[in-house]
mmCIF file of C-alpha atoms and ligand atoms in Angstrom:
data_model
loop_
_atom_site.group_PDB
_atom_site.id
_atom_site.type_symbol
_atom_site.label_atom_id
_atom_site.label_comp_id
_atom_site.label_asym_id
_atom_site.label_seq_id
_atom_site.Cartn_x
_atom_site.Cartn_y
_atom_site.Cartn_z
ATOM 1 C CA UNK A 22 0.000 0.000 0.000
ATOM 2 C CA UNK A 23 1.036 3.578 -0.446
ATOM 3 C CA UNK A 24 2.077 5.074 2.907
ATOM 4 C CA UNK A 25 0.105 8.262 3.384
ATOM 5 C CA UNK A 26 -0.494 10.682 6.274
ATOM 6 C CA UNK A 27 -3.318 13.062 7.100
ATOM 7 C CA UNK A 28 -1.845 16.554 7.017
ATOM 8 C CA UNK A 29 -4.033 19.500 7.988
ATOM 9 C CA UNK A 30 -2.487 22.004 5.591
ATOM 10 C CA UNK A 31 0.124 24.747 5.842
ATOM 11 C CA UNK A 32 -0.879 25.599 9.455
ATOM 12 C CA UNK A 33 -0.306 22.025 10.663
ATOM 13 C CA UNK A 34 2.464 21.909 13.288
ATOM 14 C CA UNK A 35 3.583 18.653 11.695
ATOM 15 C CA UNK A 36 5.339 19.876 8.574
ATOM 16 C CA UNK A 37 5.739 18.254 5.171
ATOM 17 C CA UNK A 38 9.505 18.176 5.788
ATOM 18 C CA UNK A 39 8.954 16.098 8.944
ATOM 19 C CA UNK A 40 6.670 13.702 7.097
ATOM 20 C CA UNK A 41 9.172 13.097 4.331
ATOM 21 C CA UNK A 42 11.731 12.084 6.968
ATOM 22 C CA UNK A 43 9.492 9.396 8.451
ATOM 23 C CA UNK A 44 8.812 7.559 5.213
ATOM 24 C CA UNK A 45 5.521 9.134 4.138
ATOM 25 C CA UNK A 46 4.958 8.836 0.377
ATOM 26 C CA UNK A 47 1.603 10.494 -0.112
ATOM 27 C CA UNK A 48 -0.421 13.198 1.610
ATOM 28 C CA UNK A 49 -4.058 13.095 2.616
ATOM 29 C CA UNK A 50 -5.481 16.576 3.020
ATOM 30 C CA UNK A 51 -8.268 19.030 2.190
ATOM 31 C CA UNK A 52 -8.700 22.732 1.561
ATOM 32 C CA UNK A 53 -9.549 23.261 5.212
ATOM 33 C CA UNK A 54 -10.049 27.011 4.850
ATOM 34 C CA UNK A 55 -12.908 26.754 2.346
ATOM 35 C CA UNK A 56 -16.365 26.787 3.947
ATOM 36 C CA UNK A 57 -18.399 23.613 3.584
ATOM 37 C CA UNK A 58 -20.396 23.759 0.335
ATOM 38 C CA UNK A 59 -18.231 26.343 -1.467
ATOM 39 C CA UNK A 60 -16.369 25.498 -4.662
ATOM 40 C CA UNK A 61 -12.713 24.467 -4.349
ATOM 41 C CA UNK A 62 -10.865 26.726 -6.816
ATOM 42 C CA UNK A 63 -8.405 25.075 -9.181
ATOM 43 C CA UNK A 64 -5.620 27.569 -8.308
ATOM 44 C CA UNK A 65 -5.852 26.768 -4.610
ATOM 45 C CA UNK A 66 -5.852 23.023 -5.281
ATOM 46 C CA UNK A 67 -2.766 23.454 -7.451
ATOM 47 C CA UNK A 68 -1.015 25.606 -4.851
ATOM 48 C CA UNK A 69 -1.350 22.909 -2.178
ATOM 49 C CA UNK A 70 -0.443 20.181 -4.654
ATOM 50 C CA UNK A 71 2.786 21.940 -5.635
ATOM 51 C CA UNK A 72 3.661 22.509 -2.000
ATOM 52 C CA UNK A 73 3.377 18.760 -1.376
ATOM 53 C CA UNK A 74 5.306 17.873 -4.519
ATOM 54 C CA UNK A 75 8.127 20.257 -3.656
ATOM 55 C CA UNK A 76 8.663 18.044 -0.613
ATOM 56 C CA UNK A 77 8.964 14.909 -2.716
ATOM 57 C CA UNK A 78 5.499 13.510 -2.035
ATOM 58 C CA UNK A 79 2.167 13.557 -3.869
ATOM 59 C CA UNK A 80 -1.362 14.597 -2.927
ATOM 60 C CA UNK A 81 -2.829 11.094 -2.848
ATOM 61 C CA UNK A 82 -6.241 11.542 -1.261
ATOM 62 C CA UNK A 83 -8.680 14.319 -0.445
ATOM 63 C CA UNK A 84 -10.110 13.829 3.039
ATOM 64 C CA UNK A 85 -12.697 15.143 3.013
ATOM 65 C CA UNK A 86 -14.612 16.959 0.333
ATOM 66 C CA UNK A 87 -17.528 17.418 2.735
ATOM 67 C CA UNK A 88 -21.078 16.623 1.702
ATOM 68 C CA UNK A 89 -23.241 19.471 2.999
ATOM 69 C CA UNK A 90 -26.038 18.662 5.394
ATOM 70 C CA UNK A 91 -28.590 19.901 2.865
ATOM 71 C CA UNK A 92 -27.568 17.172 0.400
ATOM 72 C CA UNK A 93 -28.172 14.575 3.091
ATOM 73 C CA UNK A 94 -31.583 15.739 4.351
ATOM 74 C CA UNK A 95 -32.694 17.390 1.046
ATOM 75 C CA UNK A 96 -32.771 21.089 1.747
ATOM 76 C CA UNK A 97 -33.943 23.630 -0.840
ATOM 77 C CA UNK A 98 -30.375 24.195 -2.028
ATOM 78 C CA UNK A 99 -29.527 20.510 -2.486
ATOM 79 C CA UNK A 100 -29.077 20.649 -6.260
ATOM 80 C CA UNK A 101 -27.079 23.882 -6.153
ATOM 81 C CA UNK A 102 -24.743 22.330 -3.575
ATOM 82 C CA UNK A 103 -24.368 19.183 -5.688
ATOM 83 C CA UNK A 104 -23.441 21.402 -8.647
ATOM 84 C CA UNK A 105 -20.749 23.054 -6.496
ATOM 85 C CA UNK A 106 -19.527 19.623 -5.448
ATOM 86 C CA UNK A 107 -19.247 18.598 -9.097
ATOM 87 C CA UNK A 108 -17.207 21.706 -9.938
ATOM 88 C CA UNK A 109 -14.864 20.991 -6.998
ATOM 89 C CA UNK A 110 -14.480 17.402 -8.201
ATOM 90 C CA UNK A 111 -13.767 18.554 -11.749
ATOM 91 C CA UNK A 112 -11.129 20.990 -10.449
ATOM 92 C CA UNK A 113 -9.512 18.198 -8.452
ATOM 93 C CA UNK A 114 -9.606 16.019 -11.568
ATOM 94 C CA UNK A 115 -7.967 18.747 -13.651
ATOM 95 C CA UNK A 116 -5.194 19.016 -11.064
ATOM 96 C CA UNK A 117 -4.760 15.226 -11.061
ATOM 97 C CA UNK A 118 -5.984 14.565 -7.492
ATOM 98 C CA UNK A 119 -8.167 11.532 -7.983
ATOM 99 C CA UNK A 120 -9.203 9.894 -4.731
ATOM 100 C CA UNK A 121 -11.884 11.635 -2.705
ATOM 101 C CA UNK A 122 -13.004 10.524 0.749
ATOM 102 C CA UNK A 123 -16.316 11.781 2.158
ATOM 103 C CA UNK A 124 -18.943 10.598 4.587
ATOM 104 C CA UNK A 125 -22.709 10.508 4.656
ATOM 105 C CA UNK A 126 -23.277 10.755 8.423
ATOM 106 C CA UNK A 127 -26.050 13.183 9.411
ATOM 107 C CA UNK A 128 -25.129 16.017 11.826
ATOM 108 C CA UNK A 129 -22.171 14.406 13.539
ATOM 109 C CA UNK A 130 -19.029 13.019 11.898
ATOM 110 C CA UNK A 131 -17.155 10.597 14.177
ATOM 111 C CA UNK A 132 -17.873 10.355 17.932
ATOM 112 C CA UNK A 133 -15.860 9.721 21.095
ATOM 113 C CA UNK A 134 -16.533 10.596 24.724
ATOM 114 C CA UNK A 135 -12.955 10.670 26.017
ATOM 115 C CA UNK A 136 -9.973 11.928 24.034
ATOM 116 C CA UNK A 137 -7.304 11.212 26.645
ATOM 117 C CA UNK A 138 -8.252 7.905 28.238
ATOM 118 C CA UNK A 139 -5.192 6.849 30.229
ATOM 119 C CA UNK A 140 -3.352 3.633 29.372
ATOM 120 C CA UNK A 141 -1.291 1.810 32.019
ATOM 121 C CA UNK A 142 1.953 2.663 30.176
ATOM 122 C CA UNK A 143 1.491 6.449 30.522
ATOM 123 C CA UNK A 144 0.118 7.039 27.020
ATOM 124 C CA UNK A 145 -3.537 7.848 26.372
ATOM 125 C CA UNK A 146 -6.087 6.973 23.714
ATOM 126 C CA UNK A 147 -9.478 7.884 22.366
ATOM 127 C CA UNK A 148 -12.328 6.070 24.099
ATOM 128 C CA UNK A 149 -16.060 5.671 23.599
ATOM 129 C CA UNK A 150 -18.056 5.190 26.781
ATOM 130 C CA UNK A 151 -21.600 4.190 25.913
ATOM 131 C CA UNK A 152 -23.039 5.365 29.243
ATOM 132 C CA UNK A 153 -21.414 8.810 28.874
ATOM 133 C CA UNK A 154 -22.697 9.078 25.326
ATOM 134 C CA UNK A 155 -26.214 8.183 26.531
ATOM 135 C CA UNK A 156 -25.812 10.773 29.311
ATOM 136 C CA UNK A 157 -25.095 13.439 26.705
ATOM 137 C CA UNK A 158 -28.129 12.340 24.688
ATOM 138 C CA UNK A 159 -30.635 11.964 27.550
ATOM 139 C CA UNK A 160 -29.492 14.457 30.197
ATOM 140 C CA UNK A 161 -27.643 17.192 28.312
ATOM 141 C CA UNK A 162 -29.281 17.271 24.903
ATOM 142 C CA UNK A 163 -32.561 16.146 26.513
ATOM 143 C CA UNK A 164 -33.654 14.673 23.202
ATOM 144 C CA UNK A 165 -37.344 13.702 23.373
ATOM 145 C CA UNK A 166 -37.694 9.914 23.456
ATOM 146 C CA UNK A 167 -33.943 9.366 23.937
ATOM 147 C CA UNK A 168 -34.236 7.391 27.184
ATOM 148 C CA UNK A 169 -36.514 4.826 25.511
ATOM 149 C CA UNK A 170 -34.014 4.249 22.707
ATOM 150 C CA UNK A 171 -31.131 3.142 24.910
ATOM 151 C CA UNK A 172 -30.904 -0.417 26.274
ATOM 152 C CA UNK A 173 -31.560 -1.110 29.962
ATOM 153 C CA UNK A 174 -27.914 -1.817 30.844
ATOM 154 C CA UNK A 175 -26.715 1.487 29.371
ATOM 155 C CA UNK A 176 -29.484 3.398 31.169
ATOM 156 C CA UNK A 177 -28.506 1.743 34.433
ATOM 157 C CA UNK A 178 -24.850 2.689 33.896
ATOM 158 C CA UNK A 179 -25.922 6.199 32.896
ATOM 159 C CA UNK A 180 -27.926 6.617 36.104
ATOM 160 C CA UNK A 181 -24.941 5.513 38.162
ATOM 161 C CA UNK A 182 -22.780 7.977 36.279
ATOM 162 C CA UNK A 183 -25.273 10.746 37.021
ATOM 163 C CA UNK A 184 -24.508 10.374 40.752
ATOM 164 C CA UNK A 185 -20.932 11.582 40.226
ATOM 165 C CA UNK A 186 -21.529 14.084 37.427
ATOM 166 C CA UNK A 187 -20.536 17.711 37.934
ATOM 167 C CA UNK A 188 -21.093 20.772 35.694
ATOM 168 C CA UNK A 189 -17.368 20.615 34.804
ATOM 169 C CA UNK A 190 -17.613 16.976 33.722
ATOM 170 C CA UNK A 191 -20.716 17.795 31.674
ATOM 171 C CA UNK A 192 -18.920 20.656 29.960
ATOM 172 C CA UNK A 193 -16.000 18.340 29.161
ATOM 173 C CA UNK A 194 -18.379 15.822 27.605
ATOM 174 C CA UNK A 195 -19.903 18.503 25.370
ATOM 175 C CA UNK A 196 -16.453 19.680 24.411
ATOM 176 C CA UNK A 197 -15.335 16.152 23.514
ATOM 177 C CA UNK A 198 -18.444 15.019 21.622
ATOM 178 C CA UNK A 199 -19.311 18.260 19.851
ATOM 179 C CA UNK A 200 -16.279 20.521 19.619
ATOM 180 C CA UNK A 201 -12.974 18.672 19.762
ATOM 181 C CA UNK A 202 -13.949 15.753 17.521
ATOM 182 C CA UNK A 203 -15.921 17.881 15.064
ATOM 183 C CA UNK A 204 -13.966 21.126 15.069
ATOM 184 C CA UNK A 205 -11.402 20.092 12.473
ATOM 185 C CA UNK A 206 -13.481 17.992 10.081
ATOM 186 C CA UNK A 207 -15.125 20.869 8.162
ATOM 187 C CA UNK A 208 -18.482 19.870 9.558
ATOM 188 C CA UNK A 209 -21.094 21.699 11.589
ATOM 189 C CA UNK A 210 -19.184 22.792 14.675
ATOM 190 C CA UNK A 211 -16.103 24.808 15.430
ATOM 191 C CA UNK A 212 -14.087 25.959 18.429
ATOM 192 C CA UNK A 213 -15.763 29.022 19.908
ATOM 193 C CA UNK A 214 -19.359 28.040 19.068
ATOM 194 C CA UNK A 215 -21.399 29.944 21.655
ATOM 195 C CA UNK A 216 -24.074 27.340 22.314
ATOM 196 C CA UNK A 217 -23.109 24.035 20.734
ATOM 197 C CA UNK A 218 -25.910 22.090 22.433
ATOM 198 C CA UNK A 219 -28.575 24.401 21.030
ATOM 199 C CA UNK A 220 -26.957 24.239 17.606
ATOM 200 C CA UNK A 221 -26.966 20.451 17.891
ATOM 201 C CA UNK A 222 -30.716 20.484 18.608
ATOM 202 C CA UNK A 223 -31.496 22.604 15.562
ATOM 203 C CA UNK A 224 -29.423 20.342 13.338
ATOM 204 C CA UNK A 225 -31.285 17.287 14.626
ATOM 205 C CA UNK A 226 -34.576 18.975 13.708
ATOM 206 C CA UNK A 227 -33.543 19.057 10.053
ATOM 207 C CA UNK A 228 -33.734 15.266 9.994
ATOM 208 C CA UNK A 229 -37.191 14.896 11.531
ATOM 209 C CA UNK A 230 -39.063 12.284 9.510
ATOM 210 C CA UNK A 231 -35.979 11.070 7.629
ATOM 211 C CA UNK A 232 -35.502 7.349 8.006
ATOM 212 C CA UNK A 233 -32.848 4.944 6.780
ATOM 213 C CA UNK A 234 -34.487 4.318 3.397
ATOM 214 C CA UNK A 235 -34.806 8.032 2.711
ATOM 215 C CA UNK A 236 -31.197 8.703 3.653
ATOM 216 C CA UNK A 237 -30.168 5.862 1.348
ATOM 217 C CA UNK A 238 -32.148 7.407 -1.498
ATOM 218 C CA UNK A 239 -30.444 10.747 -0.860
ATOM 219 C CA UNK A 240 -27.036 9.122 -0.981
ATOM 220 C CA UNK A 241 -27.930 7.356 -4.235
ATOM 221 C CA UNK A 242 -29.176 10.632 -5.732
ATOM 222 C CA UNK A 243 -25.918 12.341 -4.777
ATOM 223 C CA UNK A 244 -23.725 9.541 -6.132
ATOM 224 C CA UNK A 245 -25.636 9.298 -9.399
ATOM 225 C CA UNK A 246 -25.244 13.049 -9.847
ATOM 226 C CA UNK A 247 -21.473 13.067 -9.317
ATOM 227 C CA UNK A 248 -20.561 9.839 -11.146
ATOM 228 C CA UNK A 249 -20.415 11.435 -14.627
ATOM 229 C CA UNK A 250 -17.737 13.878 -13.382
ATOM 230 C CA UNK A 251 -15.880 11.004 -11.713
ATOM 231 C CA UNK A 252 -15.961 9.055 -14.969
ATOM 232 C CA UNK A 253 -14.758 12.013 -16.997
ATOM 233 C CA UNK A 254 -11.738 12.649 -14.747
ATOM 234 C CA UNK A 255 -11.127 9.134 -13.370
ATOM 235 C CA UNK A 256 -11.952 10.158 -9.796
ATOM 236 C CA UNK A 257 -12.600 7.498 -7.175
ATOM 237 C CA UNK A 258 -15.118 8.464 -4.519
ATOM 238 C CA UNK A 259 -14.791 6.486 -1.276
ATOM 239 C CA UNK A 260 -17.286 6.845 1.525
ATOM 240 C CA UNK A 261 -16.024 6.624 5.097
ATOM 241 C CA UNK A 262 -17.992 4.174 7.268
ATOM 242 C CA UNK A 263 -20.094 5.612 10.069
ATOM 243 C CA UNK A 264 -18.145 5.929 13.295
ATOM 244 C CA UNK A 265 -19.388 4.319 15.470
ATOM 245 C CA UNK A 266 -21.290 2.037 13.100
ATOM 246 C CA UNK A 267 -24.719 2.397 14.662
ATOM 247 C CA UNK A 268 -27.570 4.914 14.649
ATOM 248 C CA UNK A 269 -26.989 7.799 17.076
ATOM 249 C CA UNK A 270 -29.376 10.445 18.471
ATOM 250 C CA UNK A 271 -32.263 8.833 16.601
ATOM 251 C CA UNK A 272 -30.561 9.663 13.294
ATOM 252 C CA UNK A 273 -30.326 7.011 10.613
ATOM 253 C CA UNK A 274 -26.862 5.826 9.619
ATOM 254 C CA UNK A 275 -26.310 3.915 6.418
ATOM 255 C CA UNK A 276 -22.681 2.746 6.242
ATOM 256 C CA UNK A 277 -22.574 0.543 9.337
ATOM 257 C CA UNK A 278 -22.474 -3.126 8.310
ATOM 258 C CA UNK A 279 -22.089 -5.682 5.528
ATOM 259 C CA UNK A 280 -25.610 -5.174 4.219
ATOM 260 C CA UNK A 281 -25.163 -1.381 4.115
ATOM 261 C CA UNK A 282 -21.897 -1.603 2.197
ATOM 262 C CA UNK A 283 -23.412 -4.034 -0.299
ATOM 263 C CA UNK A 284 -26.383 -1.727 -0.674
ATOM 264 C CA UNK A 285 -24.546 1.449 -1.647
ATOM 265 C CA UNK A 286 -22.056 -0.372 -3.886
ATOM 266 C CA UNK A 287 -24.882 -2.092 -5.771
ATOM 267 C CA UNK A 288 -27.180 0.939 -5.805
ATOM 268 C CA UNK A 289 -24.629 2.801 -7.931
ATOM 269 C CA UNK A 290 -22.626 0.033 -9.597
ATOM 270 C CA UNK A 291 -19.837 2.211 -10.933
ATOM 271 C CA UNK A 292 -16.201 1.354 -10.164
ATOM 272 C CA UNK A 293 -15.707 4.994 -9.113
ATOM 273 C CA UNK A 294 -18.213 4.520 -6.318
ATOM 274 C CA UNK A 295 -16.180 2.882 -3.598
ATOM 275 C CA UNK A 296 -15.313 2.513 0.052
ATOM 276 C CA UNK A 297 -12.789 3.960 2.473
ATOM 277 C CA UNK A 298 -11.913 0.793 4.337
ATOM 278 C CA UNK A 299 -11.688 2.247 7.838
ATOM 279 C CA UNK A 300 -10.999 -0.932 9.798
ATOM 280 C CA UNK A 301 -11.297 1.124 12.991
ATOM 281 C CA UNK A 302 -14.811 2.447 12.422
ATOM 282 C CA UNK A 303 -16.104 -0.905 11.238
ATOM 283 C CA UNK A 304 -14.511 -2.807 14.136
ATOM 284 C CA UNK A 305 -16.197 -0.474 16.652
ATOM 285 C CA UNK A 306 -19.339 -2.539 15.987
ATOM 286 C CA UNK A 307 -19.187 -6.083 17.393
ATOM 287 C CA UNK A 308 -21.372 -7.159 14.439
ATOM 288 C CA UNK A 309 -18.605 -6.476 11.882
ATOM 289 C CA UNK A 310 -15.833 -8.914 10.933
ATOM 290 C CA UNK A 311 -13.195 -6.659 9.377
ATOM 291 C CA UNK A 312 -10.945 -9.519 8.289
ATOM 292 C CA UNK A 313 -13.789 -10.967 6.225
ATOM 293 C CA UNK A 314 -14.853 -7.524 4.941
ATOM 294 C CA UNK A 315 -11.328 -6.740 3.722
ATOM 295 C CA UNK A 316 -11.386 -9.812 1.480
ATOM 296 C CA UNK A 317 -14.910 -9.118 0.306
ATOM 297 C CA UNK A 318 -14.533 -5.400 -0.445
ATOM 298 C CA UNK A 319 -10.871 -4.998 -1.443
ATOM 299 C CA UNK A 320 -11.740 -4.533 -5.114
ATOM 300 C CA UNK A 321 -14.083 -1.590 -4.365
ATOM 301 C CA UNK A 322 -11.779 -0.012 -1.771
ATOM 302 C CA UNK A 323 -9.956 3.154 -2.844
ATOM 303 C CA UNK A 324 -8.438 4.170 0.493
ATOM 304 C CA UNK A 325 -7.521 2.325 3.704
ATOM 305 C CA UNK A 326 -7.528 3.658 7.273
ATOM 306 C CA UNK A 327 -5.261 1.405 9.324
ATOM 307 C CA UNK A 328 -6.470 1.224 12.926
ATOM 308 C CA UNK A 329 -8.592 -1.173 14.912
ATOM 309 C CA UNK A 330 -10.971 -1.041 17.883
ATOM 310 C CA UNK A 331 -11.787 -3.450 20.684
ATOM 311 C CA UNK A 332 -15.399 -3.553 21.830
ATOM 312 C CA UNK A 333 -15.852 -4.201 25.549
ATOM 313 C CA UNK A 334 -18.779 -5.888 27.318
ATOM 314 C CA UNK A 335 -21.453 -3.179 27.611
ATOM 315 C CA UNK A 336 -20.558 -1.673 24.228
ATOM 316 C CA UNK A 337 -17.729 0.702 25.155
ATOM 317 C CA UNK A 338 -14.855 0.608 22.711
ATOM 318 C CA UNK A 339 -11.250 1.708 22.605
ATOM 319 C CA UNK A 340 -8.568 1.964 19.962
ATOM 320 C CA UNK A 341 -6.371 -1.123 19.986
ATOM 321 C CA UNK A 342 -2.729 -1.557 18.979
ATOM 322 C CA UNK A 343 -1.733 -1.287 15.329
ATOM 323 C CA UNK A 344 -0.165 -4.733 15.879
ATOM 324 C CA UNK A 345 -3.564 -6.294 16.634
ATOM 325 C CA UNK A 346 -3.740 -9.633 14.726
ATOM 326 C CA UNK A 347 -6.978 -8.582 13.008
ATOM 327 C CA UNK A 348 -5.286 -5.500 11.605
ATOM 328 C CA UNK A 349 -2.328 -7.612 10.455
ATOM 329 C CA UNK A 350 -4.798 -9.801 8.518
ATOM 330 C CA UNK A 351 -6.499 -6.745 6.986
ATOM 331 C CA UNK A 352 -3.106 -5.344 5.931
ATOM 332 C CA UNK A 353 -2.154 -8.745 4.466
ATOM 333 C CA UNK A 354 -5.248 -8.716 2.280
ATOM 334 C CA UNK A 355 -4.707 -5.212 0.916
ATOM 335 C CA UNK A 356 -0.945 -5.632 0.543
ATOM 336 C CA UNK A 357 -1.640 -8.781 -1.485
ATOM 337 C CA UNK A 358 -4.549 -7.764 -3.695
ATOM 338 C CA UNK A 359 -4.354 -3.939 -3.717
ATOM 339 C CA UNK A 360 -0.636 -3.124 -3.308
ATOM 340 C CA UNK A 361 -1.078 0.418 -4.670
ATOM 341 C CA UNK A 362 -4.046 1.543 -2.580
ATOM 342 C CA UNK A 363 -3.302 4.596 -0.373
ATOM 343 C CA UNK A 364 -3.273 3.810 3.349
ATOM 344 C CA UNK A 365 -2.974 6.087 6.350
ATOM 345 C CA UNK A 366 -2.673 5.241 10.022
ATOM 346 C CA UNK A 367 -5.234 6.794 12.264
ATOM 347 C CA UNK A 368 -6.215 7.440 15.891
ATOM 348 C CA UNK A 369 -2.915 6.604 17.525
ATOM 349 C CA UNK A 370 -2.045 7.220 21.193
ATOM 350 C CA UNK A 371 -0.867 10.503 22.668
ATOM 351 C CA UNK A 372 2.687 9.897 23.863
ATOM 352 C CA UNK A 373 6.064 11.510 24.566
ATOM 353 C CA UNK A 374 4.714 15.035 24.908
ATOM 354 C CA UNK A 375 2.068 14.847 22.151
ATOM 355 C CA UNK A 376 -0.524 15.935 24.720
ATOM 356 C CA UNK A 377 1.115 19.366 25.074
ATOM 357 C CA UNK A 378 1.023 20.108 21.350
ATOM 358 C CA UNK A 379 -2.683 20.763 20.763
ATOM 359 C CA UNK A 380 -2.931 18.315 17.862
ATOM 360 C CA UNK A 381 -6.368 17.474 16.493
ATOM 361 C CA UNK A 382 -7.952 14.647 18.483
ATOM 362 C CA UNK A 383 -6.631 11.284 17.259
ATOM 363 C CA UNK A 384 -3.883 12.897 15.186
ATOM 364 C CA UNK A 385 -0.819 12.920 17.435
ATOM 365 C CA UNK A 386 2.658 13.002 15.946
ATOM 366 C CA UNK A 387 4.654 10.479 17.983
ATOM 367 C CA UNK A 388 1.740 8.059 18.316
ATOM 368 C CA UNK A 389 1.040 8.093 14.597
ATOM 369 C CA UNK A 390 4.724 7.858 13.764
ATOM 370 C CA UNK A 391 5.049 4.738 15.912
ATOM 371 C CA UNK A 392 1.889 3.312 14.315
ATOM 372 C CA UNK A 393 3.226 4.013 10.832
ATOM 373 C CA UNK A 394 6.452 2.253 11.811
ATOM 374 C CA UNK A 395 4.449 -0.774 12.966
ATOM 375 C CA UNK A 396 2.290 -0.896 9.847
ATOM 376 C CA UNK A 397 5.348 -0.393 7.604
ATOM 377 C CA UNK A 398 7.007 -3.358 9.336
ATOM 378 C CA UNK A 399 3.949 -5.523 8.776
ATOM 379 C CA UNK A 400 3.854 -4.507 5.112
ATOM 380 C CA UNK A 401 7.563 -5.213 4.603
ATOM 381 C CA UNK A 402 7.219 -8.645 6.198
ATOM 382 C CA UNK A 403 4.264 -9.524 3.992
ATOM 383 C CA UNK A 404 6.190 -8.424 0.887
ATOM 384 C CA UNK A 405 9.179 -10.498 1.950
ATOM 385 C CA UNK A 406 7.027 -13.583 2.538
ATOM 386 C CA UNK A 407 5.610 -13.308 -0.963
ATOM 387 C CA UNK A 408 9.025 -13.359 -2.643
HETATM 388 C C1 DNO B 8 -11.865 10.884 12.067
HETATM 389 C C2 DNO B 8 -11.949 10.715 10.615
HETATM 390 C C3 DNO B 8 -13.256 11.181 10.022
HETATM 391 C C4 DNO B 8 -13.190 11.139 8.509
HETATM 392 C C5 DNO B 8 -14.434 11.614 7.821
HETATM 393 C C6 DNO B 8 -14.351 11.375 6.344
HETATM 394 O O1 DNO B 8 -10.831 10.773 12.624
HETATM 395 O O2 DNO B 8 -11.647 9.427 10.244
HETATM 396 O O3 DNO B 8 -13.522 12.476 10.459
HETATM 397 O O4 DNO B 8 -12.142 11.951 8.074
HETATM 398 O O5 DNO B 8 -15.546 10.994 8.325
HETATM 399 O O6 DNO B 8 -15.304 12.137 5.685
#
């Protein structure tokens, strides 16, 4: 696989020069300064591309060209926003940037409750605590009907949690779920939002009455609209699985399991309609067997996220080591059948001073560098075995 790295643009503290030194071949990035829904100008795409190439690497993947909320719930400006999306895609195609990652998750991109969950060795990781997530839903957001949608065990844990909750802990939960995880993904929230909980409520309202089938239809409509541009320029679209792979806040989610993946691939049976194989997001659902999925979906995968989760009894999950045997098997499959597919490591621990640097959640330097070293070692071993 091609060794890539998510770089957050010229303001990223981790520079292109540093990445070149640690064996990165390709860059994964976006035009982070352009508001969601606006056209990505060709000149700006080319400027970033040249910057990357001057450092001896290439712009391998766009992550993400965000799909505006209105395209997902069908707002009045849906078609205008799809037209903008097509122009951005065409500009990327003209510049020769041909793999585009996006997601189709309503309101919230990925979700975690704890961004610095301590490990026994002094490092820390991202963590998803189901009871804390339910607490946010039921007690902070106060979503009507929320309590009835959670299982009895989670509600019991949530009630126990409530006994030790403080306003500070509540504020931290809001910051983790709404601001810190969403602030850098060009989505709905940013640092400094005055009332993120209220904003969250109004976004949820947009989806009233939208069920799974409707969201699927909206995704199909979007993909059918952009496929002609993808065919003209040879662009591969690759949807990121829902993280975690389950419905949240009563919102439908449609890239969560085997049946979902089959559905969207078959609904628009074009080779340019593909998957970002995020082993981490998929493995956060105990129902998903990522080793099996890798074999099944390798041919429609255009981008790989190398990380893996362990689901605990009760449904909490944490990021596991990049040396987890399941991840080794996933890497073996892609290294064997898709040796050129771009791959980036993801969600590595905070270690050796990473916590002082203010990196985006999940995107430490030392942790990711160690993870890339591990994955590179696995890849080299697999190559050697095949000789
Ligand atoms: C989180 C990321 C996601 C991903 C988007 C793709 O760490 O994996 O935010 O970039 O969902 O659109």
